[in-house]
Amino acid sequence: MSVRVRFAPSPTGALHIGGVRTALYNYLFAKKNGGTFILRIEDTDQNRYVPGAEDYIIESLKWVGLIPDEGVGFGGDYGPYRQSDRKHLYGKFAQELVDRGHAYYAFDTPEALENARQSTENFTYNFQTRTGLQNSLVLPPDEVRRRLDAGEPYIIRLKVEPGQEIPVRDLIRGDVLFQSSELDDKVLLKTDGMPTYHLANIVDDHLMEITHVIRGEEWLPSTAHHVLLYRGFGWTDTMPQFAHLPLILKPVGNGKLSKRDGAKFGMPVFPLPWAAENPEDSFTGFRDTGFLPEATINFLALLGWHPGGDQEIFTMEELIQAFSVEHISKSGARFDYEKAKWFNQRYIQTSDNAVLAEHIRPLAESRGFRADLPFLTEVVALMKERVTFLPDFVDQGYYLFGPVKIYDEEMIRKKWNPAFQTTLEALAGIILQAQSFEAPSLEEQVKQFIAAEGLKPGEILPLLRLALAGTMKGPAVFDMAVVLGREETARRLRESPGYFNRIMPVIAG
Ligand code: GLU
C-alpha cells in the first residue's frame, strides 16, 4: 500500500512555524517513501474560523516549497479536501456508529449540562455520569424516537465502554497505553449537524486512505478516542500508524513556544506576516524578516530530527533521502533563533548571486533604490559574506544605492585632519584617471599615491572608506569603489571633506 500522509491544519489564524514543521515532516516522509502528501483543511469549527487563514496556510507551504500532491487548491481524486465542503458526508457515519451501538443521541440542553458542571466537581460526560442524563442510553426507545421525530435538538456522542485498554503504538514514543475508563464520551456530531474534529478527522483519514498520521504531540491524548472510533467503525485493519512530534520549546528552553514569544524574544515564530485588527495579534514572519525559504526549511528540519553525524546543511533532496521517523526525538526541541540566523547566513553565502539579486529586487524597489539585476548582482557579491537577512543588503548597504547618510563621527574625529582635503581631492583625480578600474589595480595605484605623498595607508584608507560608506564596517573598500563606479567614487571623495569638517568642530568646541 502506498504511503499517504496529510497535513490537516485548522484555519483558526496564522499558521505557527511549528505547523510548518509538521507539514515538512509529513512532506519528507511522503517523498522518502514515494508517497502522497495531502493538504486537508479542517474547518468544521465555524466559531474558530478566521478569514484569510486558509490562504495563509497555502501561501506558507508554497513559500517553503512544500507543494501538496493533493489538497485544497491542488486537486486530487479524494476531494473535496476542505471539510466544510464535505459536511454532508459525516452525518451518515455518526448514524452508522449509533446503529452499531458505539454512539448515542444526547438531548441534554446547554442549561442542563451547565447545572451538571456546577453540581459535580470536574464533571465530564462519561460512562458514570451519562446514566443520569438525557440520552438514548437512558431514555426508553419510543421516547427517543418521539424526540427525534419532533425535531428536538440532539448531538451524537461516542459511547466509551469502561474497562478497556487502548494501546497506541506511536512511531516516535513507542507504546502508549490508555484506559477507556478515563475517557469522556466525546461529541461526534453537533446540533447543527456539523461533525467535531474527532469524527471528521477519522472519517476523512479513512476515506482518504491515510496510512500515517504525523502530527503535534498535543494530539496524542485524542488518539485514544480515535482508536475507539476505528474500532467502532470496524476499520482497525486500515487504521493509520501514528507519530506524534515533540513540542517546540521557547529559546530559553522551558515551556512551549507560543505565538506571543515572537514579540517577547524579538524573533518571528510564523512563516509569513499576519495582519490582524489587534496589533497584539499581528505578527512578523520568517519571509519578511529576510530568511531564505531553504534556510527556513533546513532550520525547521533539524528542530526535533537529526539523522546522526555532523552534517547540518541539507538541501531538500538531501533531507528527503536522510529522513526517517526513527530519528525524530521524543523530547522537546528548543527554538534556537541564533541557529536559524546562522543557517540563513550560510545559505546567503552559498546562494547564487543572481538568485539573491532576484530576492532583493523587491526590497530595493520598495525603498526607491536602483533595482536592475546586473547592479543588484554586484551589490550581492559585495555584501553576501556580511549579512544575516535579505533586507541587510539594502539596509546596511544603502550607500551603494545612494548618498551616505550617516557618518561614523567618532572615527572621523580620530582620522580626519582638514589638511587631508587636498589629499582626497588628488585621490579623486587618481581615481578618475586610473588605467584600469578593477579592485586590485586600483588598490595598487592608490597605495602608490599614498606612499608618494609620504603618508601611511592607515592615515588615508580609513578616510577613503568613510567617504564612500560613512562607516568602517562593510565590504573591502576597493571592491566598493568598483561597484560605485569611477565618477561616484571621485565625487564622494571630493565632497566628503565638507561633511568631515562639519563634524570636526564638535570636538574642537
Ligand atoms: N486540525 C488539527 C490541527 O489543527 C489536525 C490534527 C491532526 O493532524 O489530526 O492541528
PDB file of C-alpha atoms in Angstrom, residues 155-321:
ATOM      1  CA  ILE A 155     -25.959  15.674  19.472  1.00  0.00           C
ATOM      2  CA  ILE A 156     -24.278  12.342  18.885  1.00  0.00           C
ATOM      3  CA  ARG A 157     -21.673  11.181  21.388  1.00  0.00           C
ATOM      4  CA  LEU A 158     -19.152   8.380  21.288  1.00  0.00           C
ATOM      5  CA  LYS A 159     -20.082   5.631  23.734  1.00  0.00           C
ATOM      6  CA  VAL A 160     -16.882   4.840  25.572  1.00  0.00           C
ATOM      7  CA  GLU A 161     -17.178   1.490  27.339  1.00  0.00           C
ATOM      8  CA  PRO A 162     -15.253   1.457  30.619  1.00  0.00           C
ATOM      9  CA  GLY A 163     -12.608  -1.112  31.448  1.00  0.00           C
ATOM     10  CA  GLN A 164     -10.918  -1.358  28.061  1.00  0.00           C
ATOM     11  CA  GLU A 165      -7.241  -0.999  27.390  1.00  0.00           C
ATOM     12  CA  ILE A 166      -6.342   1.105  24.399  1.00  0.00           C
ATOM     13  CA  PRO A 167      -2.758   0.559  23.322  1.00  0.00           C
ATOM     14  CA  VAL A 168      -1.380   3.026  20.824  1.00  0.00           C
ATOM     15  CA  ARG A 169       1.838   2.215  19.040  1.00  0.00           C
ATOM     16  CA  ASP A 170       3.466   5.532  18.326  1.00  0.00           C
ATOM     17  CA  LEU A 171       6.348   5.539  15.859  1.00  0.00           C
ATOM     18  CA  ILE A 172       8.170   8.147  17.929  1.00  0.00           C
ATOM     19  CA  ARG A 173       7.165   7.475  21.539  1.00  0.00           C
ATOM     20  CA  GLY A 174       6.731   3.717  21.370  1.00  0.00           C
ATOM     21  CA  ASP A 175       3.802   2.022  23.091  1.00  0.00           C
ATOM     22  CA  VAL A 176       1.418   4.232  24.979  1.00  0.00           C
ATOM     23  CA  LEU A 177      -1.436   2.683  26.929  1.00  0.00           C
ATOM     24  CA  PHE A 178      -4.725   4.463  27.578  1.00  0.00           C
ATOM     25  CA  GLN A 179      -7.562   3.299  29.847  1.00  0.00           C
ATOM     26  CA  SER A 180     -11.030   3.824  28.466  1.00  0.00           C
ATOM     27  CA  SER A 181     -12.425   4.492  31.943  1.00  0.00           C
ATOM     28  CA  GLU A 182     -10.522   7.750  31.934  1.00  0.00           C
ATOM     29  CA  LEU A 183     -12.015   8.977  28.673  1.00  0.00           C
ATOM     30  CA  ASP A 184     -15.095  11.096  28.161  1.00  0.00           C
ATOM     31  CA  ASP A 185     -17.871  10.445  25.670  1.00  0.00           C
ATOM     32  CA  LYS A 186     -16.661  12.850  23.002  1.00  0.00           C
ATOM     33  CA  VAL A 187     -19.194  14.710  20.927  1.00  0.00           C
ATOM     34  CA  LEU A 188     -19.078  13.459  17.328  1.00  0.00           C
ATOM     35  CA  LEU A 189     -21.896  15.367  15.683  1.00  0.00           C
ATOM     36  CA  LYS A 190     -23.169  18.744  16.840  1.00  0.00           C
ATOM     37  CA  THR A 191     -26.774  20.001  16.915  1.00  0.00           C
ATOM     38  CA  ASP A 192     -26.276  21.784  13.602  1.00  0.00           C
ATOM     39  CA  GLY A 193     -25.264  18.511  12.006  1.00  0.00           C
ATOM     40  CA  MET A 194     -21.617  19.530  11.771  1.00  0.00           C
ATOM     41  CA  PRO A 195     -19.056  16.979  12.850  1.00  0.00           C
ATOM     42  CA  THR A 196     -16.485  17.677  15.532  1.00  0.00           C
ATOM     43  CA  TYR A 197     -12.786  17.466  14.811  1.00  0.00           C
ATOM     44  CA  HIS A 198     -12.639  13.860  16.045  1.00  0.00           C
ATOM     45  CA  LEU A 199     -15.330  12.460  13.776  1.00  0.00           C
ATOM     46  CA  ALA A 200     -14.366  14.415  10.673  1.00  0.00           C
ATOM     47  CA  ASN A 201     -10.684  13.654  11.171  1.00  0.00           C
ATOM     48  CA  ILE A 202     -11.188   9.893  11.415  1.00  0.00           C
ATOM     49  CA  VAL A 203     -13.767   9.665   8.634  1.00  0.00           C
ATOM     50  CA  ASP A 204     -11.522  11.657   6.336  1.00  0.00           C
ATOM     51  CA  ASP A 205      -8.355   9.791   7.210  1.00  0.00           C
ATOM     52  CA  HIS A 206     -10.262   6.641   6.379  1.00  0.00           C
ATOM     53  CA  LEU A 207     -11.825   7.870   3.138  1.00  0.00           C
ATOM     54  CA  MET A 208      -8.592   9.493   2.007  1.00  0.00           C
ATOM     55  CA  GLU A 209      -6.743   6.239   2.746  1.00  0.00           C
ATOM     56  CA  ILE A 210      -4.235   7.896   5.034  1.00  0.00           C
ATOM     57  CA  THR A 211      -1.523   5.452   6.080  1.00  0.00           C
ATOM     58  CA  HIS A 212       0.425   7.566   8.589  1.00  0.00           C
ATOM     59  CA  VAL A 213      -0.727  10.352  10.880  1.00  0.00           C
ATOM     60  CA  ILE A 214       2.191  12.627  11.702  1.00  0.00           C
ATOM     61  CA  ARG A 215       1.094  15.488  13.944  1.00  0.00           C
ATOM     62  CA  GLY A 216       1.905  17.512  17.035  1.00  0.00           C
ATOM     63  CA  GLU A 217       2.244  15.922  20.436  1.00  0.00           C
ATOM     64  CA  GLU A 218      -0.822  17.774  21.721  1.00  0.00           C
ATOM     65  CA  TRP A 219      -2.969  15.317  19.755  1.00  0.00           C
ATOM     66  CA  LEU A 220      -1.602  12.214  21.458  1.00  0.00           C
ATOM     67  CA  PRO A 221      -4.379  12.050  24.105  1.00  0.00           C
ATOM     68  CA  SER A 222      -7.040  12.308  21.368  1.00  0.00           C
ATOM     69  CA  THR A 223      -5.558   9.259  19.721  1.00  0.00           C
ATOM     70  CA  ALA A 224      -7.234   7.046  22.316  1.00  0.00           C
ATOM     71  CA  HIS A 225     -10.615   8.286  21.143  1.00  0.00           C
ATOM     72  CA  HIS A 226      -9.532   7.912  17.568  1.00  0.00           C
ATOM     73  CA  VAL A 227      -8.628   4.278  18.096  1.00  0.00           C
ATOM     74  CA  LEU A 228     -12.076   3.714  19.632  1.00  0.00           C
ATOM     75  CA  LEU A 229     -13.630   5.290  16.557  1.00  0.00           C
ATOM     76  CA  TYR A 230     -11.660   2.969  14.269  1.00  0.00           C
ATOM     77  CA  ARG A 231     -12.810   0.052  16.382  1.00  0.00           C
ATOM     78  CA  GLY A 232     -16.402   1.265  16.327  1.00  0.00           C
ATOM     79  CA  PHE A 233     -16.428   1.564  12.561  1.00  0.00           C
ATOM     80  CA  GLY A 234     -14.660  -1.753  12.141  1.00  0.00           C
ATOM     81  CA  TRP A 235     -11.782  -0.062  10.358  1.00  0.00           C
ATOM     82  CA  THR A 236      -8.921  -1.234  12.559  1.00  0.00           C
ATOM     83  CA  ASP A 237      -7.306  -3.164   9.674  1.00  0.00           C
ATOM     84  CA  THR A 238      -6.643   0.028   7.797  1.00  0.00           C
ATOM     85  CA  MET A 239      -6.033   2.250  10.808  1.00  0.00           C
ATOM     86  CA  PRO A 240      -3.101   4.592  10.093  1.00  0.00           C
ATOM     87  CA  GLN A 241       0.100   4.454  12.081  1.00  0.00           C
ATOM     88  CA  PHE A 242       0.684   7.357  14.427  1.00  0.00           C
ATOM     89  CA  ALA A 243       3.709   9.557  15.002  1.00  0.00           C
ATOM     90  CA  HIS A 244       3.453  12.435  17.474  1.00  0.00           C
ATOM     91  CA  LEU A 245       6.063  15.130  17.048  1.00  0.00           C
ATOM     92  CA  PRO A 246       7.870  16.672  20.015  1.00  0.00           C
ATOM     93  CA  LEU A 247       6.968  20.143  21.200  1.00  0.00           C
ATOM     94  CA  ILE A 248       8.921  23.180  20.106  1.00  0.00           C
ATOM     95  CA  LEU A 249      10.230  24.912  23.210  1.00  0.00           C
ATOM     96  CA  LYS A 250      10.986  28.553  23.936  1.00  0.00           C
ATOM     97  CA  PRO A 251      14.529  29.795  23.130  1.00  0.00           C
ATOM     98  CA  VAL A 252      15.232  29.766  26.859  1.00  0.00           C
ATOM     99  CA  GLY A 253      14.423  26.088  26.840  1.00  0.00           C
ATOM    100  CA  ASN A 254      11.472  25.763  29.187  1.00  0.00           C
ATOM    101  CA  GLY A 255       7.864  25.793  28.141  1.00  0.00           C
ATOM    102  CA  LYS A 256       6.196  25.512  24.805  1.00  0.00           C
ATOM    103  CA  LEU A 257       6.978  28.157  22.187  1.00  0.00           C
ATOM    104  CA  SER A 258       3.911  30.376  21.915  1.00  0.00           C
ATOM    105  CA  LYS A 259       2.841  32.920  19.346  1.00  0.00           C
ATOM    106  CA  ARG A 260       3.490  35.699  21.844  1.00  0.00           C
ATOM    107  CA  ASP A 261       7.120  34.612  22.182  1.00  0.00           C
ATOM    108  CA  GLY A 262       7.833  36.241  18.837  1.00  0.00           C
ATOM    109  CA  ALA A 263       7.369  39.731  20.251  1.00  0.00           C
ATOM    110  CA  LYS A 264       8.882  38.733  23.580  1.00  0.00           C
ATOM    111  CA  PHE A 265      12.152  37.421  22.169  1.00  0.00           C
ATOM    112  CA  GLY A 266      12.274  39.668  19.094  1.00  0.00           C
ATOM    113  CA  MET A 267      12.053  36.905  16.515  1.00  0.00           C
ATOM    114  CA  PRO A 268       9.492  35.547  14.076  1.00  0.00           C
ATOM    115  CA  VAL A 269       7.510  32.450  15.042  1.00  0.00           C
ATOM    116  CA  PHE A 270       5.380  32.447  11.896  1.00  0.00           C
ATOM    117  CA  PRO A 271       6.373  31.834   8.288  1.00  0.00           C
ATOM    118  CA  LEU A 272       4.707  34.914   6.780  1.00  0.00           C
ATOM    119  CA  PRO A 273       3.490  38.199   8.204  1.00  0.00           C
ATOM    120  CA  TRP A 274      -0.049  38.251   9.568  1.00  0.00           C
ATOM    121  CA  ALA A 275      -2.047  41.429   9.949  1.00  0.00           C
ATOM    122  CA  ALA A 276      -4.876  41.483  12.473  1.00  0.00           C
ATOM    123  CA  GLU A 277      -7.008  44.330  13.774  1.00  0.00           C
ATOM    124  CA  ASN A 278      -5.494  43.965  17.192  1.00  0.00           C
ATOM    125  CA  PRO A 279      -1.783  44.834  16.935  1.00  0.00           C
ATOM    126  CA  GLU A 280      -1.066  42.169  19.565  1.00  0.00           C
ATOM    127  CA  ASP A 281      -2.340  39.567  17.140  1.00  0.00           C
ATOM    128  CA  SER A 282      -0.297  40.855  14.213  1.00  0.00           C
ATOM    129  CA  PHE A 283       2.926  39.038  13.577  1.00  0.00           C
ATOM    130  CA  THR A 284       6.070  39.226  11.520  1.00  0.00           C
ATOM    131  CA  GLY A 285       7.233  36.157   9.654  1.00  0.00           C
ATOM    132  CA  PHE A 286      10.391  34.416   8.545  1.00  0.00           C
ATOM    133  CA  ARG A 287       9.853  35.621   4.982  1.00  0.00           C
ATOM    134  CA  ASP A 288       9.542  39.336   5.748  1.00  0.00           C
ATOM    135  CA  THR A 289      12.370  39.142   8.289  1.00  0.00           C
ATOM    136  CA  GLY A 290      14.527  38.139   5.350  1.00  0.00           C
ATOM    137  CA  PHE A 291      15.014  34.403   5.685  1.00  0.00           C
ATOM    138  CA  LEU A 292      15.527  32.351   2.568  1.00  0.00           C
ATOM    139  CA  PRO A 293      12.954  29.572   2.289  1.00  0.00           C
ATOM    140  CA  GLU A 294      15.731  26.963   2.018  1.00  0.00           C
ATOM    141  CA  ALA A 295      17.334  28.177   5.241  1.00  0.00           C
ATOM    142  CA  THR A 296      13.967  28.135   6.988  1.00  0.00           C
ATOM    143  CA  ILE A 297      13.380  24.557   5.878  1.00  0.00           C
ATOM    144  CA  ASN A 298      16.833  23.434   6.946  1.00  0.00           C
ATOM    145  CA  PHE A 299      16.379  25.026  10.364  1.00  0.00           C
ATOM    146  CA  LEU A 300      12.912  23.515  10.854  1.00  0.00           C
ATOM    147  CA  ALA A 301      14.022  20.085   9.684  1.00  0.00           C
ATOM    148  CA  LEU A 302      16.607  19.906  12.469  1.00  0.00           C
ATOM    149  CA  LEU A 303      14.161  21.136  15.084  1.00  0.00           C
ATOM    150  CA  GLY A 304      13.498  17.738  16.599  1.00  0.00           C
ATOM    151  CA  TRP A 305      15.080  15.494  13.976  1.00  0.00           C
ATOM    152  CA  HIS A 306      18.666  14.590  13.126  1.00  0.00           C
ATOM    153  CA  PRO A 307      19.949  11.643  11.158  1.00  0.00           C
ATOM    154  CA  GLY A 308      23.155  11.401  13.212  1.00  0.00           C
ATOM    155  CA  GLY A 309      26.571  12.545  12.088  1.00  0.00           C
ATOM    156  CA  ASP A 310      27.849  16.091  11.757  1.00  0.00           C
ATOM    157  CA  GLN A 311      26.052  17.299   8.697  1.00  0.00           C
ATOM    158  CA  GLU A 312      23.928  20.363   9.330  1.00  0.00           C
ATOM    159  CA  ILE A 313      23.355  21.819   5.894  1.00  0.00           C
ATOM    160  CA  PHE A 314      20.828  19.816   3.911  1.00  0.00           C
ATOM    161  CA  THR A 315      19.132  20.568   0.634  1.00  0.00           C
ATOM    162  CA  MET A 316      15.515  19.467   0.388  1.00  0.00           C
ATOM    163  CA  GLU A 317      16.648  16.497  -1.676  1.00  0.00           C
ATOM    164  CA  GLU A 318      19.168  15.508   0.993  1.00  0.00           C
ATOM    165  CA  LEU A 319      16.528  15.883   3.689  1.00  0.00           C
ATOM    166  CA  ILE A 320      14.229  13.565   1.770  1.00  0.00           C
ATOM    167  CA  GLN A 321      16.965  10.981   1.404  1.00  0.00           C
TER     168      GLN A 321
END
